[in-house]
Amino acid sequence: MRARPTNPTDTSGARSSVTARVLDVLAAFSVERPRLTLTEISRRSGLPLTTTHRLVGELAAWGALERADDGHYRIGLRLWEVGALAPRSLGLRETAMPFLEDLYEVTRENVQLAVLDGTEVVYVERLSGRAAVNVITRVGMRLPLHATGVGLVLLAHADTELQEKVLSAPLRRYSEKTICDPDVLRRTLADVRRTGVAISDGQIETVAMSVAAPVRDTGGEVVAALSVVVPAAGASPLAYIPVVRAAARGISRALGHR
């Protein structure tokens, strides 16, 4: 078989390669490592230092990265501005915010809004007070579906294919209370669908308990999940279920669900 001649004007492969490298640079940053030196970015992205230096310089010039006085880089505001335009979070957050604020005023605890992305939950909004229990979640953070209240809600109402994909994969353990048995998780999801609420007690951090409910759109599809996270010690989920449900239903009605 003769090799297909190379078109010298075809740069699609080069563009793809450059795009992949840029994404590798951005993916080097994480919640645990939000500030990195040029050498650290090179090592974590797997790119040569010279290539990293060039790409980081271009990203910094555009505003996707910012360079601190000590030489460390961090994600820039320009990238945040672009990310904030994501339609699933933009309209949803604006619609949900009054109800999130009401729920926070009632509970004075962590109030969170999250959406499904692949096999993970992504937090798009979070309200918290000084006296609220300390939690690891923050806006933009991702966590697996099986170990969080909002994740259980989203997984319980996801399609069967996604549910089986999660159930057949290894379930990461975060604490001694994390559900890592597929049969237990399957029963838990059935309970969430039956009761309309998910309770995650100490699955991520043993000090915190989450009570979550689904948010639906005009067609009745679950498009997000709302939760309140409270101290696990001495807290009764029954005290929070009514207000969490009420807030979730309020957002759903605002989105057009009847």
Short mmCIF file of C-alpha atoms in Angstrom, two decimals:
data_model
loop_
_atom_site.label_atom_id
_atom_site.label_comp_id
_atom_site.label_asym_id
_atom_site.label_seq_id
_atom_site.Cartn_x
_atom_site.Cartn_y
_atom_site.Cartn_z
CA MET A 1 0.00 0.00 0.00
CA ARG A 2 1.37 3.38 -1.01
CA ALA A 3 1.58 6.03 1.68
CA ARG A 4 -0.72 8.98 1.26
CA PRO A 5 1.34 12.03 0.27
CA THR A 6 1.60 14.70 2.90
CA ASN A 7 -0.10 18.00 2.17
CA PRO A 8 2.32 20.74 3.29
CA THR A 9 -0.58 23.17 3.72
CA ASP A 10 -2.52 20.84 6.00
CA THR A 11 -1.87 22.03 9.55
CA SER A 12 -4.79 20.30 11.28
CA GLY A 13 -2.45 17.77 12.91
CA ALA A 14 -0.17 20.53 14.19
CA ARG A 15 -3.12 22.46 15.59
CA SER A 16 -4.35 19.35 17.34
CA SER A 17 -0.91 18.76 18.83
CA VAL A 18 -0.60 22.33 20.06
CA THR A 19 -4.11 22.21 21.52
CA ALA A 20 -3.31 19.02 23.38
CA ARG A 21 -0.15 20.56 24.82
CA VAL A 22 -1.98 23.68 25.95
CA LEU A 23 -4.57 21.50 27.69
CA ASP A 24 -1.76 19.52 29.32
CA VAL A 25 -0.36 22.77 30.74
CA LEU A 26 -3.73 23.83 32.15
CA ALA A 27 -4.40 20.34 33.52
CA ALA A 28 -1.18 20.55 35.53
CA PHE A 29 -3.01 22.83 37.98
CA SER A 30 -5.33 21.31 40.56
CA VAL A 31 -7.13 22.15 43.79
CA GLU A 32 -4.17 20.72 45.70
CA ARG A 33 -1.61 22.50 43.50
CA PRO A 34 -3.11 25.86 42.40
CA ARG A 35 0.31 27.56 42.18
CA LEU A 36 3.17 26.05 40.18
CA THR A 37 6.61 27.05 38.99
CA LEU A 38 7.60 26.66 35.36
CA THR A 39 9.62 23.54 36.22
CA GLU A 40 6.67 22.03 38.10
CA ILE A 41 4.33 22.71 35.18
CA SER A 42 6.82 21.02 32.85
CA ARG A 43 7.09 17.97 35.10
CA ARG A 44 3.36 17.62 35.77
CA SER A 45 2.38 18.13 32.11
CA GLY A 46 5.12 15.86 30.76
CA LEU A 47 6.28 18.55 28.31
CA PRO A 48 9.88 19.69 27.68
CA LEU A 49 10.85 22.78 29.63
CA THR A 50 11.41 24.82 26.45
CA THR A 51 7.93 23.95 25.15
CA THR A 52 6.39 24.67 28.54
CA HIS A 53 8.14 28.05 28.69
CA ARG A 54 6.74 29.04 25.30
CA LEU A 55 3.18 27.88 25.96
CA VAL A 56 3.04 29.34 29.47
CA GLY A 57 4.26 32.66 28.09
CA GLU A 58 1.51 32.70 25.47
CA LEU A 59 -1.16 31.70 28.00
CA ALA A 60 0.02 34.38 30.41
CA ALA A 61 -0.03 37.03 27.68
CA TRP A 62 -3.64 36.11 26.89
CA GLY A 63 -4.64 36.06 30.55
CA ALA A 64 -5.30 32.34 31.00
CA LEU A 65 -2.39 32.21 33.46
CA GLU A 66 -1.00 34.79 35.87
CA ARG A 67 2.58 35.04 37.13
CA ALA A 68 3.15 36.03 40.75
CA ASP A 69 6.16 38.02 41.94
CA ASP A 70 7.78 34.86 43.30
CA GLY A 71 7.70 33.20 39.87
CA HIS A 72 4.77 30.90 40.52
CA TYR A 73 1.92 30.66 38.01
CA ARG A 74 -1.80 30.30 38.70
CA ILE A 75 -4.99 30.19 36.63
CA GLY A 76 -5.85 33.66 35.32
CA LEU A 77 -9.09 35.59 35.41
CA ARG A 78 -9.47 35.44 31.62
CA LEU A 79 -9.93 31.67 31.80
CA TRP A 80 -12.43 32.08 34.63
CA GLU A 81 -14.39 34.57 32.50
CA VAL A 82 -14.62 32.07 29.65
CA GLY A 83 -15.57 29.22 31.98
CA ALA A 84 -18.33 31.30 33.55
CA LEU A 85 -20.05 31.41 30.13
CA ALA A 86 -20.78 27.67 30.22
CA PRO A 87 -24.55 27.61 29.62
CA ARG A 88 -25.30 24.84 32.10
CA SER A 89 -23.83 26.81 34.97
CA LEU A 90 -24.64 30.38 33.86
CA GLY A 91 -28.44 30.29 33.58
CA LEU A 92 -28.78 27.66 36.26
CA ARG A 93 -26.76 29.61 38.84
CA GLU A 94 -28.64 32.84 38.16
CA THR A 95 -32.00 31.12 38.51
CA ALA A 96 -30.99 29.14 41.58
CA MET A 97 -29.24 31.88 43.54
CA PRO A 98 -32.31 33.37 45.32
CA PHE A 99 -33.31 29.91 46.52
CA LEU A 100 -29.77 29.06 47.57
CA GLU A 101 -29.62 32.27 49.58
CA ASP A 102 -32.97 31.51 51.23
CA LEU A 103 -31.80 28.01 52.14
CA TYR A 104 -28.61 29.42 53.60
CA GLU A 105 -30.51 31.99 55.67
CA VAL A 106 -32.68 29.21 57.11
CA THR A 107 -29.89 26.74 57.88
CA ARG A 108 -26.69 28.85 58.15
CA GLU A 109 -24.88 25.80 56.79
CA ASN A 110 -23.08 24.94 53.54
CA VAL A 111 -25.44 25.16 50.57
CA GLN A 112 -24.26 23.66 47.28
CA LEU A 113 -25.47 23.34 43.69
CA ALA A 114 -23.94 20.76 41.36
CA VAL A 115 -24.34 19.27 37.88
CA LEU A 116 -23.40 15.99 36.26
CA ASP A 117 -20.35 15.77 34.00
CA GLY A 118 -19.42 12.28 32.86
CA THR A 119 -18.92 10.10 35.92
CA GLU A 120 -18.31 13.07 38.21
CA VAL A 121 -20.23 15.83 39.91
CA VAL A 122 -19.12 19.44 39.34
CA TYR A 123 -19.98 22.09 41.91
CA VAL A 124 -21.21 25.27 40.21
CA GLU A 125 -22.16 27.26 43.32
CA ARG A 126 -21.58 27.16 47.06
CA LEU A 127 -22.63 29.38 49.95
CA SER A 128 -21.07 29.01 53.37
CA GLY A 129 -20.88 30.84 56.67
CA ARG A 130 -18.12 31.13 59.25
CA ALA A 131 -19.85 28.78 61.65
CA ALA A 132 -20.65 26.13 59.03
CA VAL A 133 -18.85 22.80 59.13
CA ASN A 134 -15.60 22.88 57.15
CA VAL A 135 -15.85 20.96 53.87
CA ILE A 136 -13.41 20.38 51.00
CA THR A 137 -15.79 21.33 48.19
CA ARG A 138 -15.47 24.56 46.24
CA VAL A 139 -16.87 26.02 43.03
CA GLY A 140 -15.47 24.17 40.03
CA MET A 141 -14.40 21.15 42.06
CA ARG A 142 -15.13 17.62 40.89
CA LEU A 143 -15.97 14.60 43.03
CA PRO A 144 -17.16 11.09 42.20
CA LEU A 145 -20.87 10.45 42.12
CA HIS A 146 -21.08 7.63 44.64
CA ALA A 147 -19.69 9.49 47.66
CA THR A 148 -21.64 12.77 47.76
CA GLY A 149 -25.26 13.70 48.36
CA VAL A 150 -25.58 15.64 45.11
CA GLY A 151 -23.74 12.87 43.28
CA LEU A 152 -26.15 10.22 44.54
CA VAL A 153 -29.09 12.32 43.36
CA LEU A 154 -27.61 12.83 39.90
CA LEU A 155 -26.56 9.20 39.54
CA ALA A 156 -29.95 7.92 40.73
CA HIS A 157 -31.66 9.85 37.93
CA ALA A 158 -29.02 9.25 35.24
CA ASP A 159 -29.51 6.82 32.38
CA THR A 160 -28.94 3.12 32.96
CA GLU A 161 -25.76 3.05 30.90
CA LEU A 162 -24.05 5.62 33.13
CA GLN A 163 -25.27 3.91 36.29
CA GLU A 164 -23.85 0.57 35.18
CA LYS A 165 -20.58 2.23 34.19
CA VAL A 166 -20.19 3.66 37.71
CA LEU A 167 -21.34 0.46 39.42
CA SER A 168 -18.91 -1.70 37.44
CA ALA A 169 -15.88 0.54 38.11
CA PRO A 170 -13.84 0.60 41.33
CA LEU A 171 -15.55 2.83 43.90
CA ARG A 172 -12.97 5.01 45.63
CA ARG A 173 -13.01 5.04 49.42
CA TYR A 174 -12.70 8.43 51.15
CA SER A 175 -13.67 7.36 54.67
CA GLU A 176 -14.84 4.29 56.50
CA LYS A 177 -18.41 5.30 55.61
CA THR A 178 -17.90 5.60 51.84
CA ILE A 179 -20.16 3.27 49.86
CA CYS A 180 -17.77 0.98 47.98
CA ASP A 181 -20.05 -2.05 47.53
CA PRO A 182 -21.92 -1.95 44.17
CA ASP A 183 -24.92 -3.82 45.60
CA VAL A 184 -25.22 -1.35 48.47
CA LEU A 185 -24.89 1.56 46.04
CA ARG A 186 -27.57 0.11 43.79
CA ARG A 187 -29.98 -0.14 46.73
CA THR A 188 -29.07 3.38 47.81
CA LEU A 189 -29.89 4.76 44.36
CA ALA A 190 -33.26 3.00 44.45
CA ASP A 191 -33.99 4.65 47.81
CA VAL A 192 -33.06 8.06 46.38
CA ARG A 193 -35.50 7.61 43.51
CA ARG A 194 -38.21 6.40 45.89
CA THR A 195 -37.84 9.12 48.53
CA GLY A 196 -36.74 12.01 46.31
CA VAL A 197 -33.81 12.83 48.58
CA ALA A 198 -30.26 11.57 49.17
CA ILE A 199 -28.44 11.46 52.49
CA SER A 200 -24.66 11.07 52.46
CA ASP A 201 -23.40 10.69 56.01
CA GLY A 202 -19.63 11.04 56.37
CA GLN A 203 -18.80 9.54 52.99
CA ILE A 204 -16.24 12.18 52.03
CA GLU A 205 -15.43 13.56 55.47
CA THR A 206 -16.75 11.89 58.60
CA VAL A 207 -17.51 15.27 60.19
CA ALA A 208 -20.06 16.24 57.53
CA MET A 209 -23.47 14.99 56.42
CA SER A 210 -25.15 16.02 53.17
CA VAL A 211 -28.88 16.14 52.41
CA ALA A 212 -29.61 16.58 48.69
CA ALA A 213 -32.57 16.81 46.31
CA PRO A 214 -32.99 16.96 42.51
CA VAL A 215 -33.57 20.05 40.39
CA ARG A 216 -35.67 19.48 37.27
CA ASP A 217 -36.16 21.39 34.03
CA THR A 218 -39.31 22.02 31.98
CA GLY A 219 -39.43 18.45 30.74
CA GLY A 220 -38.93 16.95 34.17
CA GLU A 221 -35.33 15.90 33.54
CA VAL A 222 -32.96 16.18 36.51
CA VAL A 223 -30.44 18.84 35.46
CA ALA A 224 -28.80 19.58 38.82
CA ALA A 225 -28.80 18.69 42.48
CA LEU A 226 -29.02 20.91 45.54
CA SER A 227 -27.64 20.04 48.96
CA VAL A 228 -27.05 21.35 52.44
CA VAL A 229 -24.00 20.05 54.31
CA VAL A 230 -24.19 20.04 58.09
CA PRO A 231 -22.11 18.66 60.98
CA ALA A 232 -22.59 14.89 61.20
CA ALA A 233 -22.41 14.82 65.00
CA GLY A 234 -25.84 15.24 66.52
CA ALA A 235 -27.54 16.27 63.27
CA SER A 236 -30.78 14.67 62.09
CA PRO A 237 -31.32 14.62 58.32
CA LEU A 238 -35.08 14.71 58.91
CA ALA A 239 -34.75 18.31 60.11
CA TYR A 240 -33.26 19.41 56.77
CA ILE A 241 -35.19 17.33 54.24
CA PRO A 242 -38.23 19.67 54.02
CA VAL A 243 -36.24 22.85 53.43
CA VAL A 244 -33.88 21.20 50.93
CA ARG A 245 -36.83 19.79 48.99
CA ALA A 246 -38.60 23.15 49.06
CA ALA A 247 -35.53 24.94 47.69
CA ALA A 248 -35.01 22.33 44.95
CA ARG A 249 -38.67 22.54 43.94
CA GLY A 250 -38.48 26.33 43.87
CA ILE A 251 -35.53 26.23 41.47
CA SER A 252 -37.32 23.61 39.37
CA ARG A 253 -40.42 25.79 39.09
CA ALA A 254 -38.25 28.77 38.13
CA LEU A 255 -36.74 26.60 35.37
CA GLY A 256 -40.23 25.84 34.08
CA HIS A 257 -40.98 22.51 35.73
CA ARG A 258 -44.58 21.87 36.74
#
